[in-house]
CSV table of C-alpha atoms in Angstrom, one decimal:
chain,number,residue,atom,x,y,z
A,1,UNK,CA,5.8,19.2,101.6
A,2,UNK,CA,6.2,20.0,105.1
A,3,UNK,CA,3.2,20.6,107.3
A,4,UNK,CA,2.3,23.7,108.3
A,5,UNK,CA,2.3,25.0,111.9
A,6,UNK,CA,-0.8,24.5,114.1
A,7,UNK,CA,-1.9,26.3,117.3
A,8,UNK,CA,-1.8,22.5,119.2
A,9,UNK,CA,1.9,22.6,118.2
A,10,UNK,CA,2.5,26.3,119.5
A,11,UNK,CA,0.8,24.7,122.7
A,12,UNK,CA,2.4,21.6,122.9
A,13,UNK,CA,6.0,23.5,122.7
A,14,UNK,CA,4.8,26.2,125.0
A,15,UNK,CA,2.7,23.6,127.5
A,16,UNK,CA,-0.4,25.5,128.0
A,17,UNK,CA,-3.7,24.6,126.5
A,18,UNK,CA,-4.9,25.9,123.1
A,19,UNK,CA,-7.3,27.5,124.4
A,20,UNK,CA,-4.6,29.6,125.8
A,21,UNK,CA,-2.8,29.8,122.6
A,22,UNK,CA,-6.3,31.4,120.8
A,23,UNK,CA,-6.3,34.0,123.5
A,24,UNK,CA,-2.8,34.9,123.1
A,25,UNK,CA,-3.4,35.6,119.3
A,26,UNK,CA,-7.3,36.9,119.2
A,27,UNK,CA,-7.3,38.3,122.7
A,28,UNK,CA,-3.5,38.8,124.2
A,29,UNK,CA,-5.0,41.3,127.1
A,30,UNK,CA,-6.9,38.2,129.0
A,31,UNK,CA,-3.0,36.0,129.3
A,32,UNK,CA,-0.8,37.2,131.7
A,33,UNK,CA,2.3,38.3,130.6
A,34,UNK,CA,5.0,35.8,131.6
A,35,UNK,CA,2.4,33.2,129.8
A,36,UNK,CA,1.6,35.5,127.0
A,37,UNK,CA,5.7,35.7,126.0
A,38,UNK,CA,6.5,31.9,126.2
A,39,UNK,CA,3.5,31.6,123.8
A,40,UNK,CA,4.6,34.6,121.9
A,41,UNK,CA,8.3,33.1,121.6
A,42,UNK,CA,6.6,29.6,120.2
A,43,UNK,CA,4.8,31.9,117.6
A,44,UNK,CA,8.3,33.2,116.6
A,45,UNK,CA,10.4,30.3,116.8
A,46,UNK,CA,8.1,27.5,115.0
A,47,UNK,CA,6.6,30.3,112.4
A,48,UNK,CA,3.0,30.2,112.7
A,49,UNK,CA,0.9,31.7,110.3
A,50,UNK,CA,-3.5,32.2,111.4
A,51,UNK,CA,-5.0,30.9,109.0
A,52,UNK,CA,-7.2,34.0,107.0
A,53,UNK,CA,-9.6,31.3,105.0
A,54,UNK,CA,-10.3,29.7,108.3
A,55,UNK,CA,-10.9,33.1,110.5
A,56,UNK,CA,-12.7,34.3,107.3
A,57,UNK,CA,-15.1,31.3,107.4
A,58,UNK,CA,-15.8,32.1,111.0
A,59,UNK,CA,-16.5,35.8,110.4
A,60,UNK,CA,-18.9,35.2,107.4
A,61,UNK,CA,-15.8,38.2,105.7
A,62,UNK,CA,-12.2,38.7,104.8
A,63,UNK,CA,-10.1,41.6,106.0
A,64,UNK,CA,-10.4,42.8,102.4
A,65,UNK,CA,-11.4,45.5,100.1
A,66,UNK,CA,-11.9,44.7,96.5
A,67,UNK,CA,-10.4,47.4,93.9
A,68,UNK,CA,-11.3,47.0,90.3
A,69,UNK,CA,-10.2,49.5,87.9
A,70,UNK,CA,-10.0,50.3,83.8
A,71,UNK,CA,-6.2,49.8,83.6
A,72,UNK,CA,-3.6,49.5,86.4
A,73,UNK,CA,-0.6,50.5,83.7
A,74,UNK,CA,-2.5,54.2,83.8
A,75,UNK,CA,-1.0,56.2,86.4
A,76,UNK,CA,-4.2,57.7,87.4
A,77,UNK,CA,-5.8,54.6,88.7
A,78,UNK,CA,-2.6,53.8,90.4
A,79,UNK,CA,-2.9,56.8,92.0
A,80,UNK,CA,-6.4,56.1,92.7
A,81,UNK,CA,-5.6,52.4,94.4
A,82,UNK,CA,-2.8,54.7,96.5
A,83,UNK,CA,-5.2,56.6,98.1
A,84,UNK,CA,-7.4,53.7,98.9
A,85,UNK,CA,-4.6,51.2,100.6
A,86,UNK,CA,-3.8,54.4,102.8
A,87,UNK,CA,-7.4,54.6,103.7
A,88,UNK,CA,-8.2,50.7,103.8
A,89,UNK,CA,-4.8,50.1,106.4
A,90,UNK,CA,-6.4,53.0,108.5
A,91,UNK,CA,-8.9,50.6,109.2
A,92,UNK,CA,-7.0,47.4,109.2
A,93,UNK,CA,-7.8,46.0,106.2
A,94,UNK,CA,-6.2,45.5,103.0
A,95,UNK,CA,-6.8,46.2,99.0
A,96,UNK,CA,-7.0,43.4,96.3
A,97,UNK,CA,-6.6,45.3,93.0
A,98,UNK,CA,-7.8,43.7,90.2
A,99,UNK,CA,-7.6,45.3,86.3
A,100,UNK,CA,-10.9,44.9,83.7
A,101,UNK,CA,-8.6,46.1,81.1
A,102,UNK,CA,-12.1,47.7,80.1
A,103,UNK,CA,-13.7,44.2,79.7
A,104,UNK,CA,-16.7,44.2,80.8
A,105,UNK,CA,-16.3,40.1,80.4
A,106,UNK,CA,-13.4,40.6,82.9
A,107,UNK,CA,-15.4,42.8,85.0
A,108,UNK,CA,-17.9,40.4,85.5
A,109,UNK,CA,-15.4,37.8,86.6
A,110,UNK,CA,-13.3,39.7,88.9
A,111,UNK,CA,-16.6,40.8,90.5
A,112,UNK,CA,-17.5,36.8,91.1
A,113,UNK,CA,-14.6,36.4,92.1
A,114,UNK,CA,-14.8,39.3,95.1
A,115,UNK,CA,-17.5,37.7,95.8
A,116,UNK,CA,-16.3,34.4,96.2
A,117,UNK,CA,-13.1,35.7,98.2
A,118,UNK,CA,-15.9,37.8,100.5
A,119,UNK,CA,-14.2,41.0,100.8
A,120,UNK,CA,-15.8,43.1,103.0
A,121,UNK,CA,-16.6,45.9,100.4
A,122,UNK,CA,-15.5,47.1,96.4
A,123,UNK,CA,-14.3,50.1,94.8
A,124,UNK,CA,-14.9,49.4,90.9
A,125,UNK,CA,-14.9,51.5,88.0
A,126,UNK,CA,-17.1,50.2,85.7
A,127,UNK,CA,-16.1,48.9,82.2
A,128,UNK,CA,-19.8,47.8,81.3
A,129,UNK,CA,-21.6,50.5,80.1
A,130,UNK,CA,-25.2,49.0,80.6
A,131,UNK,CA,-24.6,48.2,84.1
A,132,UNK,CA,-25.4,44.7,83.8
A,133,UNK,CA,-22.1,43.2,86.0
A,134,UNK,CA,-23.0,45.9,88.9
A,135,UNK,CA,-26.4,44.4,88.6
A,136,UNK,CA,-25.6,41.6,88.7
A,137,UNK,CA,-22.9,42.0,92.0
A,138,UNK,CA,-25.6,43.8,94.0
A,139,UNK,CA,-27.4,40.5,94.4
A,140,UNK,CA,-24.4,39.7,97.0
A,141,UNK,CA,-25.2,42.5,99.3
A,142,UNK,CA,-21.7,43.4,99.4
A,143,UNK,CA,-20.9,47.1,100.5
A,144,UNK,CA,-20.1,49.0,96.8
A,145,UNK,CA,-18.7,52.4,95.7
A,146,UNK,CA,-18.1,53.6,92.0
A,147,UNK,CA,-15.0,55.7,91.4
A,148,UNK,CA,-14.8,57.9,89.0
A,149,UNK,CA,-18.2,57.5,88.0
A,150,UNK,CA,-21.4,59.3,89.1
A,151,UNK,CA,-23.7,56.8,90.5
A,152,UNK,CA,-26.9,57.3,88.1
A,153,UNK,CA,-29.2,56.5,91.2
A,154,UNK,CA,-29.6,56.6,94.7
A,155,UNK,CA,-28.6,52.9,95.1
A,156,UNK,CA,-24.7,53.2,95.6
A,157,UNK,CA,-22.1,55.7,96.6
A,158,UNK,CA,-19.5,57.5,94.1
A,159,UNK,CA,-16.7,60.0,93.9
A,160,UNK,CA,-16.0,61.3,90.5
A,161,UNK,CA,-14.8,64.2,88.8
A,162,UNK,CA,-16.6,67.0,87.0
A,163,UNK,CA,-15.4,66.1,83.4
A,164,UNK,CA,-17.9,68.1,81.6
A,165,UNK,CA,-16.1,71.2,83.1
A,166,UNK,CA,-12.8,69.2,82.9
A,167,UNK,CA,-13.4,69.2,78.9
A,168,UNK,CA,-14.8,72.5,78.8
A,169,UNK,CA,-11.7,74.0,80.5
A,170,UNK,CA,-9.1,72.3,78.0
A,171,UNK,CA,-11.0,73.6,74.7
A,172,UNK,CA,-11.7,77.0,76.0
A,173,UNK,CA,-7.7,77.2,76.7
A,174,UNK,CA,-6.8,76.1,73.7
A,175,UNK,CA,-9.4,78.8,71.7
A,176,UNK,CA,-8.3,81.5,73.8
A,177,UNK,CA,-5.4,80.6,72.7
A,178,UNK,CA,-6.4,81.8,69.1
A,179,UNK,CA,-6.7,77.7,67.9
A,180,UNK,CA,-9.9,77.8,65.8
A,181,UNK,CA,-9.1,74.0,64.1
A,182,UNK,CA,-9.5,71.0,66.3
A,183,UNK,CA,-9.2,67.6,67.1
A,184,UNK,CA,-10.7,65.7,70.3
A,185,UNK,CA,-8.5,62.0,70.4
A,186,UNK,CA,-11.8,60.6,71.9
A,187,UNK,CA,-11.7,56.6,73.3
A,188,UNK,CA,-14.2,53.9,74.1
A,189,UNK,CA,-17.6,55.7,73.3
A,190,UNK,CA,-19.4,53.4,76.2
A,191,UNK,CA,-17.0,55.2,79.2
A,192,UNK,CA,-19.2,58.3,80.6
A,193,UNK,CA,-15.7,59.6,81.3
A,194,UNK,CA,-15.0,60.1,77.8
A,195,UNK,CA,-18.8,61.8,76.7
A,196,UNK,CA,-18.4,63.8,79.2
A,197,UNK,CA,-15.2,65.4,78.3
A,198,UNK,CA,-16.7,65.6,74.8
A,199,UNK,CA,-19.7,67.5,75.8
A,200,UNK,CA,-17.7,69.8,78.0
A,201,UNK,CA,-15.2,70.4,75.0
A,202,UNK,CA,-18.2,71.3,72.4
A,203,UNK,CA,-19.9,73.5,75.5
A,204,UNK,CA,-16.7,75.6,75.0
A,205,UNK,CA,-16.7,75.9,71.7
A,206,UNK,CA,-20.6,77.5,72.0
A,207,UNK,CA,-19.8,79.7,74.4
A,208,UNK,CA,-17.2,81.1,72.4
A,209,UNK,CA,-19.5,81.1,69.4
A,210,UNK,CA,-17.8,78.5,67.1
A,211,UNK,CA,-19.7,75.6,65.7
A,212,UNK,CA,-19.0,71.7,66.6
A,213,UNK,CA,-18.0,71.0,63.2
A,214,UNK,CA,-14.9,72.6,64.2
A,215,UNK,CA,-13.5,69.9,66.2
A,216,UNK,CA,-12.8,66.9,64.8
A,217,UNK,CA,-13.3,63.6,66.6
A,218,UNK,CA,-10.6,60.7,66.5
A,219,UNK,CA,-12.2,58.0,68.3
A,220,UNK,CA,-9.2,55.3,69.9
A,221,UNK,CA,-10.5,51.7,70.8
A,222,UNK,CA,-8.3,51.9,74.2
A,223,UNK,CA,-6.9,54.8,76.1
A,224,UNK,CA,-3.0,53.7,76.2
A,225,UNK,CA,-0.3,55.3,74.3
A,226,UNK,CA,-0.1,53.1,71.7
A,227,UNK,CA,-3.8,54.3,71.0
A,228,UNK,CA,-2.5,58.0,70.7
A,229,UNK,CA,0.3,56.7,68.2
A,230,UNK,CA,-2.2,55.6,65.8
A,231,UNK,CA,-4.8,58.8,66.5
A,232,UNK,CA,-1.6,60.7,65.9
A,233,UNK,CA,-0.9,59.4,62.6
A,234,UNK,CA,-4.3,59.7,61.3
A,235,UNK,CA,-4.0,63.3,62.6
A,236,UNK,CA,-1.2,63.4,60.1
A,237,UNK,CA,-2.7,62.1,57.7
A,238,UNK,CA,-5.5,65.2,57.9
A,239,UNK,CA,-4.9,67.2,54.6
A,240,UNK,CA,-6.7,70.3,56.8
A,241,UNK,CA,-4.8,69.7,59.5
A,242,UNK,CA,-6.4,71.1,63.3
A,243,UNK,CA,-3.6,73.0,64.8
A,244,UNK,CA,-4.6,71.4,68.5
A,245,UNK,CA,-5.5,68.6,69.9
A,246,UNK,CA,-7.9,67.4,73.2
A,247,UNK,CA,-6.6,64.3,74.3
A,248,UNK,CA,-9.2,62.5,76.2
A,249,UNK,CA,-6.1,61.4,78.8
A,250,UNK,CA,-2.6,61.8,79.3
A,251,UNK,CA,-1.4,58.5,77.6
A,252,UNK,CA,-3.4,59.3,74.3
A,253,UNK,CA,-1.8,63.0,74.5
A,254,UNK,CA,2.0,61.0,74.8
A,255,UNK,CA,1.3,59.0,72.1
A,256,UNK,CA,0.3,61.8,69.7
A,257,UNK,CA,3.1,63.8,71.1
A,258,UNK,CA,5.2,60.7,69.7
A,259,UNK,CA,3.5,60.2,66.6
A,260,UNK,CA,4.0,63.7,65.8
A,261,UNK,CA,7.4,64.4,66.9
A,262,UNK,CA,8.6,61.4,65.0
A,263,UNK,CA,7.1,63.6,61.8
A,264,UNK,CA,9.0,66.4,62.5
A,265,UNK,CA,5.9,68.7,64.1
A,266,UNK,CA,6.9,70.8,66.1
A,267,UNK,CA,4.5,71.3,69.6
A,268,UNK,CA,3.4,73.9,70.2
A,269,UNK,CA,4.5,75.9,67.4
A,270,UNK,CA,2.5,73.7,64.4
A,271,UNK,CA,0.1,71.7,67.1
A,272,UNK,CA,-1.1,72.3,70.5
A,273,UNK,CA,-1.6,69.4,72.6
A,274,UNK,CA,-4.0,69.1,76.1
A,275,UNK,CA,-4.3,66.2,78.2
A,276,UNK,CA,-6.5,64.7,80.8
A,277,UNK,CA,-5.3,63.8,84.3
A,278,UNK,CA,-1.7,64.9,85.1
A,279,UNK,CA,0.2,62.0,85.7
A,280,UNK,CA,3.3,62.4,86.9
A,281,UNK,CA,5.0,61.4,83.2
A,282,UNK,CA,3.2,64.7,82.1
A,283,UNK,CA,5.1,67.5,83.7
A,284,UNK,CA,8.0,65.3,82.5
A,285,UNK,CA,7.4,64.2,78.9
A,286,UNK,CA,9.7,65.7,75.9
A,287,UNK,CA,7.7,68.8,75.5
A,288,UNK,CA,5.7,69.3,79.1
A,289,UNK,CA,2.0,68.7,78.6
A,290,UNK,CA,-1.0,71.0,79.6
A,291,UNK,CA,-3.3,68.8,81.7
A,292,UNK,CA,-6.7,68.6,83.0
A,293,UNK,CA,-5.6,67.5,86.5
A,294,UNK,CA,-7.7,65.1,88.7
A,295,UNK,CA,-7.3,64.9,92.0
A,296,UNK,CA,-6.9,61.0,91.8
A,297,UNK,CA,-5.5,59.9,95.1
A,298,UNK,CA,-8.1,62.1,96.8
A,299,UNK,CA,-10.8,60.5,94.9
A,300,UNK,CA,-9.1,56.5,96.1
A,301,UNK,CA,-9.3,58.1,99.8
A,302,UNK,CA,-12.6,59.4,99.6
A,303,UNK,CA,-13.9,56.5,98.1
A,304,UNK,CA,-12.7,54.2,100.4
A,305,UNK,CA,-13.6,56.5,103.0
A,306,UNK,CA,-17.4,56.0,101.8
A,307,UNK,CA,-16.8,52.5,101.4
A,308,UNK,CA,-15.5,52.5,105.0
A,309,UNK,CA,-19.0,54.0,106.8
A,310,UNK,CA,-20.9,51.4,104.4
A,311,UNK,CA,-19.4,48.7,105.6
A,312,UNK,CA,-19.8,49.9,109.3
A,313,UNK,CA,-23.5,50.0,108.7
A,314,UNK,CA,-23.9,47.2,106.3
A,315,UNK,CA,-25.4,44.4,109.4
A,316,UNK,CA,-28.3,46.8,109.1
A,317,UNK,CA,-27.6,50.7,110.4
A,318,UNK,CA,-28.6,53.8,108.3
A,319,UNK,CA,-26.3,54.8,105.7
A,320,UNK,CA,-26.6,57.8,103.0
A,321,UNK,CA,-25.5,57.3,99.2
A,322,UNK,CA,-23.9,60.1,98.7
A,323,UNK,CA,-22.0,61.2,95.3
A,324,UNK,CA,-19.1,63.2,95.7
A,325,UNK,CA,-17.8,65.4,92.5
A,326,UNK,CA,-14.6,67.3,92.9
A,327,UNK,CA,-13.3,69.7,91.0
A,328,UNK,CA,-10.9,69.7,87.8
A,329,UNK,CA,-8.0,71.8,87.4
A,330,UNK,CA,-6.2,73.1,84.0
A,331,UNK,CA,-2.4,72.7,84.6
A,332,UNK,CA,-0.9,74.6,81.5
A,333,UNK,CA,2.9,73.7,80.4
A,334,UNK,CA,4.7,74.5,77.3
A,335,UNK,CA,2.7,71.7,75.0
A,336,UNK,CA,-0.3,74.2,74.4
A,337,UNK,CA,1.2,77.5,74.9
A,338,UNK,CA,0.5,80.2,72.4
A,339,UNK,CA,3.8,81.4,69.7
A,340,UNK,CA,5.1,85.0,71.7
């Protein structure tokens, strides 16, 4: 294996000292120029690479911000680690993205390891509904913020969407739409995310003076496609059929929309489908679905934007946890639109 290049070989081949070299790399304004391009050239021309682990072991940090999310094959949270790169590079630093696949086993290991790589901050959305791995990470004294989660104290920062209102605004579309049958294609019970949305949807159904019992819970281990598939078959397999759905997110509502076009249902016209999130494969699935929309790049931005002023005040300065809800939107396409 050939040996890597060293600043005493960029100073040997420029002749100057390497103290001279270190100057040209960490502070270029105190070499004069015609010295500062001959050790420039060397840099080029023999490929040398600073070392991070040995500048990081100096600084006590990495140039890093840790991002650990519920599934990186959901276009939400990709949008979400979008919004925090743009953000992070702002500031000179970079994102390691890591996926829980909603383990909180995994998230307690890709929180160590954060910790062991000693990024300067972390933007997680928690998999462990107890709280015991962000417990358990705070003993590190490493900046935090929760996305898409409302932090339940006054310990951390979060940005988060309303969901209750989210939930509430897909059910009171689909009654006013005259649905009065139907089914909420729930997921993990432990995610706030999805209670929420559930308490949002049965808050509609009060206010428009029909009783719970009128929507019908399908509860999906994971929220992925494949997890609306099977909710859509057992929506099938109803002999009272609903005639719409609540999909706790967009790749449960695809999935049903699968399961139930494969059957030969016809959407809207037999069943109504709603989403949650707008991804971008929403507006341009087979029949175009009516989503909850989230504001998901805004909520990576913000969030890193938070994690940003924490980290700025983290050798001891002031800093305010703040929690940040914004605010859903209905996006209605033909999936849920009522017959003319």
């Amino acid at each position: 294996m050939a040996r890597s290049v060293g600043i005493k070989d960029i100073a040997r081949a420029a002749g100057v000292s390497v103290g001279t070299v270190s100057n040209v790399i960490n502070r270029p304004a105190t070499v004069s120029p015609p010295t500062r391009a001959r050790v420039e050239a060397e840099i080029s021309r023999l490929g040398y690479v600073r070392s991070e682990s040995a500048r990081q072991l100096r600084a006590g940090h990495s140039r890093m911000m840790g991002l650990l999310v519920l599934d990186m094959g959901n276009p939400f949270f990709a949008d979400i680690a979008r919004g925090a790169q743009q953000a992070a590079r702002g500031s000179g630093l970079g994102v390691m993205i890591c996926d829980s696949a909603q383990s909180p086993a995994d998230e307690a290991e890709y929180l160590a390891l954060f910790a062991e790589q000693r990024v300067r901050g972390v933007l997680v959305t928690p998999a462990d509904a107890t709280g015991g791995t962000i417990r358990t990470f705070r003993r590190h004294k490493i900046p935090f913020v929760l996305v898409d989660r409302v932090a339940e104290g006054n310990a951390e920062c979060s940005v988060s969407v309303d969901d209750v209102t989210g939930g509430a605004l897909a059910v009171r579309h689909l009654v006013e739409s005259g649905h009065r049958s139907l089914a909420y294609v729930s997921g993990p019970p432990g995610l706030s995310q999805i209670r929420d949305r559930r308490t949002g949807a049965l808050q509609a159904l009060d206010e428009a003076g029909l009783p719970p019992g009128v929507m019908r819970e399908l509860p999906t281990d994971r929220l992925d496609v494949a997890a609306g598939r099977d909710a859509g078959a057992r929506l099938l397999g109803m002999t009272d059929r609903p005639t719409a759905v609540f999909c706790a997110n967009d790749l449960l509502a695809l999935g049903v929309l699968q399961a139930v076009f494969a059957a030969g249902v016809r959407v809207p016209e037999d069943l109504a489908i709603v989403g949650y999130d707008d991804i971008e494969f929403a507006a341009a699935a087979a029949v175009p679905l009516t989503s909850v929309r989230q504001p998901a790049r805004t909520m990576g931005t913000l969030a890193a934007q938070l994690l940003l002023e924490e980290m700025e005040t983290a050798d001891g300065g002031d800093h305010e946890h703040r929690r940040v809800v914004l605010e859903p939107e209905l996006v209605v396409r033909r999936s849920s639109l009522p017959p003319r």
